[in-house]
Tab-separated table of C-alpha atoms in Angstrom:
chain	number	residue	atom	x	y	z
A	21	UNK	CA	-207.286	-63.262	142.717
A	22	UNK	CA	-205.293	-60.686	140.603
A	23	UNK	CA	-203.927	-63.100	138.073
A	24	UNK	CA	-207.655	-65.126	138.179
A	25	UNK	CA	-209.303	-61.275	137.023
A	26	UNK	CA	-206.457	-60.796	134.484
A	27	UNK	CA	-207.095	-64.194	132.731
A	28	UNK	CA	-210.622	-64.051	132.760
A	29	UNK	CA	-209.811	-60.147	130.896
A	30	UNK	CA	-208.072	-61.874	128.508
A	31	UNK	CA	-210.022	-64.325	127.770
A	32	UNK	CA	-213.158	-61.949	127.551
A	33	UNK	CA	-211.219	-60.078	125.232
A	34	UNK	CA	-210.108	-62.789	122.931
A	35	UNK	CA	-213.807	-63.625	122.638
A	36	UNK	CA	-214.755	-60.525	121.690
A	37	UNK	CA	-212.259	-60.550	118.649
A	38	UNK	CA	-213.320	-63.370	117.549
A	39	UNK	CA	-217.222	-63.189	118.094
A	40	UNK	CA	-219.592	-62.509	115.412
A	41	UNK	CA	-222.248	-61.244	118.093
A	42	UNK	CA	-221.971	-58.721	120.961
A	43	UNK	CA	-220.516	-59.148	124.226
A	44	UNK	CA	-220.498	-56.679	127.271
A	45	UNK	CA	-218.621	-56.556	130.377
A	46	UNK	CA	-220.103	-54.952	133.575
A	47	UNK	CA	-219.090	-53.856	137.080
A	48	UNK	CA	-220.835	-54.829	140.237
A	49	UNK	CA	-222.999	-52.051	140.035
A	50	UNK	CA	-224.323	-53.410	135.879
A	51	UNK	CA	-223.189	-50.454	134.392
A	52	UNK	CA	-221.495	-51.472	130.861
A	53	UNK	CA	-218.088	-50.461	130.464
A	54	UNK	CA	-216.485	-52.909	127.740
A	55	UNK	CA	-218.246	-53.444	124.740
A	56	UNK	CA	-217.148	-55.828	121.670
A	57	UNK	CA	-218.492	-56.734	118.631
A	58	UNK	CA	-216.821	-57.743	115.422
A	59	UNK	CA	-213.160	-57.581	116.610
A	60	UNK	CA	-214.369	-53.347	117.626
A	61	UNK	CA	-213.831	-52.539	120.948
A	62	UNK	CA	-215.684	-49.728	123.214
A	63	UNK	CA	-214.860	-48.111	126.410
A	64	UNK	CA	-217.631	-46.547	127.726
A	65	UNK	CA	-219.772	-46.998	124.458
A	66	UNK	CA	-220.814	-49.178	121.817
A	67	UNK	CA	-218.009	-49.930	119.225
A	68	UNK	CA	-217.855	-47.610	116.450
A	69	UNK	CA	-215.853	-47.905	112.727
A	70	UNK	CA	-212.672	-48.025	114.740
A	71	UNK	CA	-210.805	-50.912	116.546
A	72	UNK	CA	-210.723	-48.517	119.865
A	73	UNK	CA	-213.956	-46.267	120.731
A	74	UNK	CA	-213.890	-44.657	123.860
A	75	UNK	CA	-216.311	-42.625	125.292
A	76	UNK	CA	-219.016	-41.290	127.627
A	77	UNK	CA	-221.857	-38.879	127.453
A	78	UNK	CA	-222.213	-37.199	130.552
A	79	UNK	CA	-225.688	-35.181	129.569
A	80	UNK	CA	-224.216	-31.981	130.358
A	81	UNK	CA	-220.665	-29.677	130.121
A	82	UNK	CA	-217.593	-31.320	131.366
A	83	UNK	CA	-214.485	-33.132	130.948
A	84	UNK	CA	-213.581	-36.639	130.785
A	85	UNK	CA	-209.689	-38.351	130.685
A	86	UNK	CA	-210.070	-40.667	127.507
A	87	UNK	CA	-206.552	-41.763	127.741
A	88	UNK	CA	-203.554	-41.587	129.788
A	89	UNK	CA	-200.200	-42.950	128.950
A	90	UNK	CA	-197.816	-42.871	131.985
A	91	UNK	CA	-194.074	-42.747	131.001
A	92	UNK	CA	-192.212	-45.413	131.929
A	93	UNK	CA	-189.335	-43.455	133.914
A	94	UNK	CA	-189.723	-39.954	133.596
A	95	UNK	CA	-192.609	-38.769	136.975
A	96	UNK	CA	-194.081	-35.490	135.265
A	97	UNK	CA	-196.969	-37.188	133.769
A	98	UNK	CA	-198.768	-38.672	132.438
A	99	UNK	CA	-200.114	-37.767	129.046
A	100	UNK	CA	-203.513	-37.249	129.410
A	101	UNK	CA	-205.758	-37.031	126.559
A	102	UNK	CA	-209.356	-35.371	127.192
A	103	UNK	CA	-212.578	-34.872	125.920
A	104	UNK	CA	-214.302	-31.766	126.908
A	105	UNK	CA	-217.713	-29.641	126.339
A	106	UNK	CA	-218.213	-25.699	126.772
A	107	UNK	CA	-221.112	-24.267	125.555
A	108	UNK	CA	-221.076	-24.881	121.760
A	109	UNK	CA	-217.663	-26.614	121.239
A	110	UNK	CA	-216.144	-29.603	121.661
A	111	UNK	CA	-212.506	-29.857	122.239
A	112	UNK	CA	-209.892	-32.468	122.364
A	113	UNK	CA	-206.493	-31.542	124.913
A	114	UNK	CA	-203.780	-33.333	125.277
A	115	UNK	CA	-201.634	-32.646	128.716
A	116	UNK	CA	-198.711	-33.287	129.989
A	117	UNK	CA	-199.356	-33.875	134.247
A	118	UNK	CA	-200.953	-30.644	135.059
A	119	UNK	CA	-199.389	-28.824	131.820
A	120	UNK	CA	-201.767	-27.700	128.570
A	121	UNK	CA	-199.989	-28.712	125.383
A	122	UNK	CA	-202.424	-29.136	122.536
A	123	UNK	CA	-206.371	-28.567	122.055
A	124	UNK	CA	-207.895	-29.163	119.099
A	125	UNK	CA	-211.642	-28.089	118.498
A	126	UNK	CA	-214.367	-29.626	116.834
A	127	UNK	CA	-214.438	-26.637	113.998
A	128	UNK	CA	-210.894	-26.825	112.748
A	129	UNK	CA	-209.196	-24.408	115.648
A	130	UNK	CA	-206.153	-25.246	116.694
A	131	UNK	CA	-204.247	-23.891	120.003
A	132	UNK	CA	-200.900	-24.760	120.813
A	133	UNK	CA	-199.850	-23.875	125.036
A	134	UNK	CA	-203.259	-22.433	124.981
A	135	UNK	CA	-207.169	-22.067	124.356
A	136	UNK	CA	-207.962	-21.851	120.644
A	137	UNK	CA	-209.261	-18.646	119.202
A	138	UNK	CA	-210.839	-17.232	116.246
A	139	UNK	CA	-207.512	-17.842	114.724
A	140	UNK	CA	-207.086	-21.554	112.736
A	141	UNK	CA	-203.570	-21.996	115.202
A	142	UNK	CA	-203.047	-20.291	118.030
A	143	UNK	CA	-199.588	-20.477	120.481
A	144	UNK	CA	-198.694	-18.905	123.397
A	145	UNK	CA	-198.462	-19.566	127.172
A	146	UNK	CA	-198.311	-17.290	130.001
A	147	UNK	CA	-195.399	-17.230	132.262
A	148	UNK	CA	-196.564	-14.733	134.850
A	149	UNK	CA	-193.324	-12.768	134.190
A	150	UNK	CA	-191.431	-11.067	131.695
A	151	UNK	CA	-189.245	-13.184	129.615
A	152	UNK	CA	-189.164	-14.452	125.918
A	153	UNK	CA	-190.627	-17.731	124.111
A	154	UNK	CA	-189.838	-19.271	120.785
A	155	UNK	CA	-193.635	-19.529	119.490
A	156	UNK	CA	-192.149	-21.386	115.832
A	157	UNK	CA	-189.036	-22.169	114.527
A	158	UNK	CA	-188.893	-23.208	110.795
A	159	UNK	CA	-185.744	-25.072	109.528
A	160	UNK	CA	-184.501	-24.226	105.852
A	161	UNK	CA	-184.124	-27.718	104.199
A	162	UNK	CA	-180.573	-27.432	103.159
A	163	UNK	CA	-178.998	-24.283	104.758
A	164	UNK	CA	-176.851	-24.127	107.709
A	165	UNK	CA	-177.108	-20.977	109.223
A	166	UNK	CA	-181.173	-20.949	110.712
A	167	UNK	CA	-183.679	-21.925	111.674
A	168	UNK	CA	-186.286	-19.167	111.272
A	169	UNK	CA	-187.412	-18.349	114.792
A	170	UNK	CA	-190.523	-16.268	115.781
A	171	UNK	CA	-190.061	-15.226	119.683
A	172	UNK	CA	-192.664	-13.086	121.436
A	173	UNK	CA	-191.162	-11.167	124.865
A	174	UNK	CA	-192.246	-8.750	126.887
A	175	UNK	CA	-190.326	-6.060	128.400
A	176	UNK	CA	-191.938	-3.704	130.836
A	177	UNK	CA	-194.545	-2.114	129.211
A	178	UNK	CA	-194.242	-3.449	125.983
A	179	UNK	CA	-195.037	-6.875	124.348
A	180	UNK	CA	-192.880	-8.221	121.174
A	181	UNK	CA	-192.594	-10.148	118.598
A	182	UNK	CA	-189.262	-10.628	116.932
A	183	UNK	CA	-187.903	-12.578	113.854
A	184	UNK	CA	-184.601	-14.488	114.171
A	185	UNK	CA	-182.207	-16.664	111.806
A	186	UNK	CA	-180.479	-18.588	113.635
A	187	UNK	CA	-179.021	-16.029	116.318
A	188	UNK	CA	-179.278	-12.632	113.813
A	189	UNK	CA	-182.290	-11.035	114.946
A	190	UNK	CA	-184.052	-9.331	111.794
A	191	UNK	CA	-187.240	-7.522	112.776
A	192	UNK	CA	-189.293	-6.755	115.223
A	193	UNK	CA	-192.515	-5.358	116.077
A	194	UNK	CA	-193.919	-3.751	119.094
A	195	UNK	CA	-197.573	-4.210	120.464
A	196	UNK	CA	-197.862	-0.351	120.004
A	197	UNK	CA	-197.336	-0.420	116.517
A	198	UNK	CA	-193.462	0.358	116.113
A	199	UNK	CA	-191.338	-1.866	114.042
A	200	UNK	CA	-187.490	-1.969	114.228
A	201	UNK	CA	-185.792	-3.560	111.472
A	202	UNK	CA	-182.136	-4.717	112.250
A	203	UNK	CA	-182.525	-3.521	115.852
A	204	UNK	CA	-184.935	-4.002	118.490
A	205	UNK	CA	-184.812	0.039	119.862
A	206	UNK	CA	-187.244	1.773	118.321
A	207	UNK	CA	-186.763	4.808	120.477
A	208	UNK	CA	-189.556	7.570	119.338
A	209	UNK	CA	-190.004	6.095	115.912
A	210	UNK	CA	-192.510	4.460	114.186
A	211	UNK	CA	-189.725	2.591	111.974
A	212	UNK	CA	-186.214	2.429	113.237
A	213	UNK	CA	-183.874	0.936	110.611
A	214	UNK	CA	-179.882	-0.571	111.509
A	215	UNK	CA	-178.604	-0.032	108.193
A	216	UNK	CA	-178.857	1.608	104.603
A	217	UNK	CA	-182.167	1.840	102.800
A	218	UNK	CA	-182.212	1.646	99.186
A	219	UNK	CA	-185.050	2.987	97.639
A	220	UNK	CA	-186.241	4.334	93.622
A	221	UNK	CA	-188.412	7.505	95.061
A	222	UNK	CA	-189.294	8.782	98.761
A	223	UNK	CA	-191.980	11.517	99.343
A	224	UNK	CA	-192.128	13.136	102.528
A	225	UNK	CA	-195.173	15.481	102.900
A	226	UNK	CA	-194.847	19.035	104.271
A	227	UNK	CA	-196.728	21.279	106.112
A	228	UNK	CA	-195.235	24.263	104.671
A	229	UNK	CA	-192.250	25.693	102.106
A	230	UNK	CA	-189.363	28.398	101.953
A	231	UNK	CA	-191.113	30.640	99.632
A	232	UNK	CA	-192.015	33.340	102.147
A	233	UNK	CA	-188.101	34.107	101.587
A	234	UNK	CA	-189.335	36.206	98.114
A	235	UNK	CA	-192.288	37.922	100.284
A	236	UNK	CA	-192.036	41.939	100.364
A	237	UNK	CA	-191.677	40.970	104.504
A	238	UNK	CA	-189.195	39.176	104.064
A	239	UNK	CA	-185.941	40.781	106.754
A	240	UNK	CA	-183.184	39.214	104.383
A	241	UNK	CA	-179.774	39.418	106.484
A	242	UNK	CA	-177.138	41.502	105.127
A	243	UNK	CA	-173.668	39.453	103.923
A	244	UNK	CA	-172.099	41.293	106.693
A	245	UNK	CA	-174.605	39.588	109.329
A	246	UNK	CA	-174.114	36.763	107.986
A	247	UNK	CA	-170.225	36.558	108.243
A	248	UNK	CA	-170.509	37.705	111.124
A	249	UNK	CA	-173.005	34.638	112.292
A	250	UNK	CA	-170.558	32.286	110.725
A	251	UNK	CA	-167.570	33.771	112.515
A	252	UNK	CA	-169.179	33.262	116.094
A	253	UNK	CA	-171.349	30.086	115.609
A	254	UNK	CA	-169.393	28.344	112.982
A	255	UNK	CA	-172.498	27.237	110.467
A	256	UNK	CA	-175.153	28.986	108.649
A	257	UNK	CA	-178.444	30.468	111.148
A	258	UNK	CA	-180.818	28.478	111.285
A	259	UNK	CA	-179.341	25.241	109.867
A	260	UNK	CA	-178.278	22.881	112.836
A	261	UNK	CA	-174.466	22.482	113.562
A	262	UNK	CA	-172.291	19.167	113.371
A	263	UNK	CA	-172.840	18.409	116.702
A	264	UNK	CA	-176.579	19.053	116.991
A	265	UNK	CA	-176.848	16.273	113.570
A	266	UNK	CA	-174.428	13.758	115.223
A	267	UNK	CA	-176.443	13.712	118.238
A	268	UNK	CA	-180.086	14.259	117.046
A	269	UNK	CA	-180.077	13.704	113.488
A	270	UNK	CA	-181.838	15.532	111.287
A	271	UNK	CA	-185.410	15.189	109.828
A	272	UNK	CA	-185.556	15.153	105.821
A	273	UNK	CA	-188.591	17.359	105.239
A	274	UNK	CA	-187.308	20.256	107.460
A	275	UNK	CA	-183.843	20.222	106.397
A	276	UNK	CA	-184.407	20.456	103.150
A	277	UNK	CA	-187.310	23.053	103.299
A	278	UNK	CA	-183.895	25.148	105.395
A	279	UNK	CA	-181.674	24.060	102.260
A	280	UNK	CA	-184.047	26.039	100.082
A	281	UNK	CA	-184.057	28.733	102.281
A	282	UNK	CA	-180.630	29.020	101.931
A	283	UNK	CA	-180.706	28.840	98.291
A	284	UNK	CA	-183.266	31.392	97.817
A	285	UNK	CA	-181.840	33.562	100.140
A	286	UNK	CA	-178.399	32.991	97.862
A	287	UNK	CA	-180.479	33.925	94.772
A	288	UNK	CA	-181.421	36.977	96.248
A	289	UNK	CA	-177.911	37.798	96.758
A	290	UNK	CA	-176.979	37.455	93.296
A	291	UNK	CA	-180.035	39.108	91.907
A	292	UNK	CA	-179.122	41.862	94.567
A	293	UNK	CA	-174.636	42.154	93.376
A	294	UNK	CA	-176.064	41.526	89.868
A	295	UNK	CA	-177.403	44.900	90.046
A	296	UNK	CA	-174.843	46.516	91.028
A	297	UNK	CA	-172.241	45.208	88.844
A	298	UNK	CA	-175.167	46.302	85.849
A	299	UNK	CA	-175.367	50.015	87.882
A	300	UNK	CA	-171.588	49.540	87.813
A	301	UNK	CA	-171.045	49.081	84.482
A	302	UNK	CA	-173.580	51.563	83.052
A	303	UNK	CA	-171.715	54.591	84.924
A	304	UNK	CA	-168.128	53.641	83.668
A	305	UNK	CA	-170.002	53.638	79.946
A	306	UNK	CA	-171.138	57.240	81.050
């Protein structure tokens, strides 16, 4: 009976190639589910332009398998092509068994392991757990050392997204807006940097300056406090020692607005001895 309903396929088939008018093949219950006409075939509708049409209007939202290719060893499929309605778009997914690869919707969107958005491609998945995922790798066409690799990871509290060649990581930003370049700790800063940074100018604003040394208010410290500062503490009050800047660093704007303090506080000095030497010399003319 099998090989009887597989010769009489064929043989409908081979007339519908070859058949300038239409034919139709239907189940027991009439419904049409084979259509050909002018070497076209359908599958659930009239032929269209191409060789293959297959389709199926349900009258309302849904999904329908258009195609499923089972592979001929490997048991996690099959690929499973599917047409699908919600609401205002139309989308195309391709599967793997139960596994979302690839949806393309009718406007243009593209989503790769997921739904598309407003974005033209979107990729992700969602593991359930922390880890990382290579969402695009990009291969240099004649160097060695990459590919380009954009992985997004989370970590706790925090989601990432960080730039690779090959296995050098380069960048990486955090979902709360801090960027590490050359490292992935960020600590408490909005840019963390592994390396030098070469740059023509650098302005770092200031909420205030050093010039209420030269106020009338002003306690200037004797020379003899501050030997005797230096003798005990080993580095000028109020500027941080070596082990304080080894450990903590040091933050431009207020270490320099201290510098100037120093300075002016050294001009004073000088302005101070200058008038002495000047008192000096005046009674030695007398």
């Amino acid at each position: 009976m099998k090989n009887k309903l597989l010769a009489f396929l064929a043989f409908a088939i081979s007339i519908g190639i070859y058949a300038q008018k239409k034919v139709k093949l239907e189940d027991n219950t009439n419904a049409s589910n084979f259509y050909f006409n002018n070497g076209k075939v359908g599958i659930g509708k009239l032929p269209s332009g191409a060789e293959l049409s297959l389709g199926k209007k349900t009258g309302s939202d849904g999904s329908l398998t258009r195609l499923s290719l089972e592979p001929p060893k490997h048991t996690g499929g099959p690929w499973n092509y599917i047409t699908r309605d919600v609401g205002a778009y139309a989308y195309l997914d391709q599967y793997y068994g139960a596994k979302q690869l690839l949806t393309f919707r009718h406007d243009g969107k593209i989503g790769i392991g997921k739904q598309p958005t407003d974005a033209e491609l979107s990729v992700g998945r969602k593991t359930g757990n922390d880890g990382s995922l290579t969402r695009l790798s990009l291969e240099p066409p004649k160097h060695t050392g990459g590919p380009w690799k954009y992985i997004t990871r989370d970590a706790g509290a925090y989601a990432y997204l960080d730039q690779y060649y090959g296995a050098k990581h380069l960048l990486t930003f955090r979902h709360d807006g801090k960027v590490g370049i050359g490292t992935k700790n960020t600590g408490s800063h909005r840019l963390a940097i592994e390396g030098s940074v070469g740059a023509r100018e650098i302005q770092v604003e200031a909420s205030g300056w050093s010039d209420f040394v030269f106020e009338k208010e002003y306690n200037l410290p004797t020379l003899l406090e501050v030997e005797n500062y230096i003798k005990e503490n080993g580095h000028l009050k109020d500027i941080p020692s070596e082990p304080e800047v080894i450990k903590n660093g040091i933050f431009l704007g207020e270490m320099d607005a201290k510098l100037l303090q120093k300075i002016e506080e050294l001009t004073l000095y000088i302005i101070e001895q200058n008038k002495r030497i000047t008192a000096l010399e005046a009674e030695r003319k007398n």
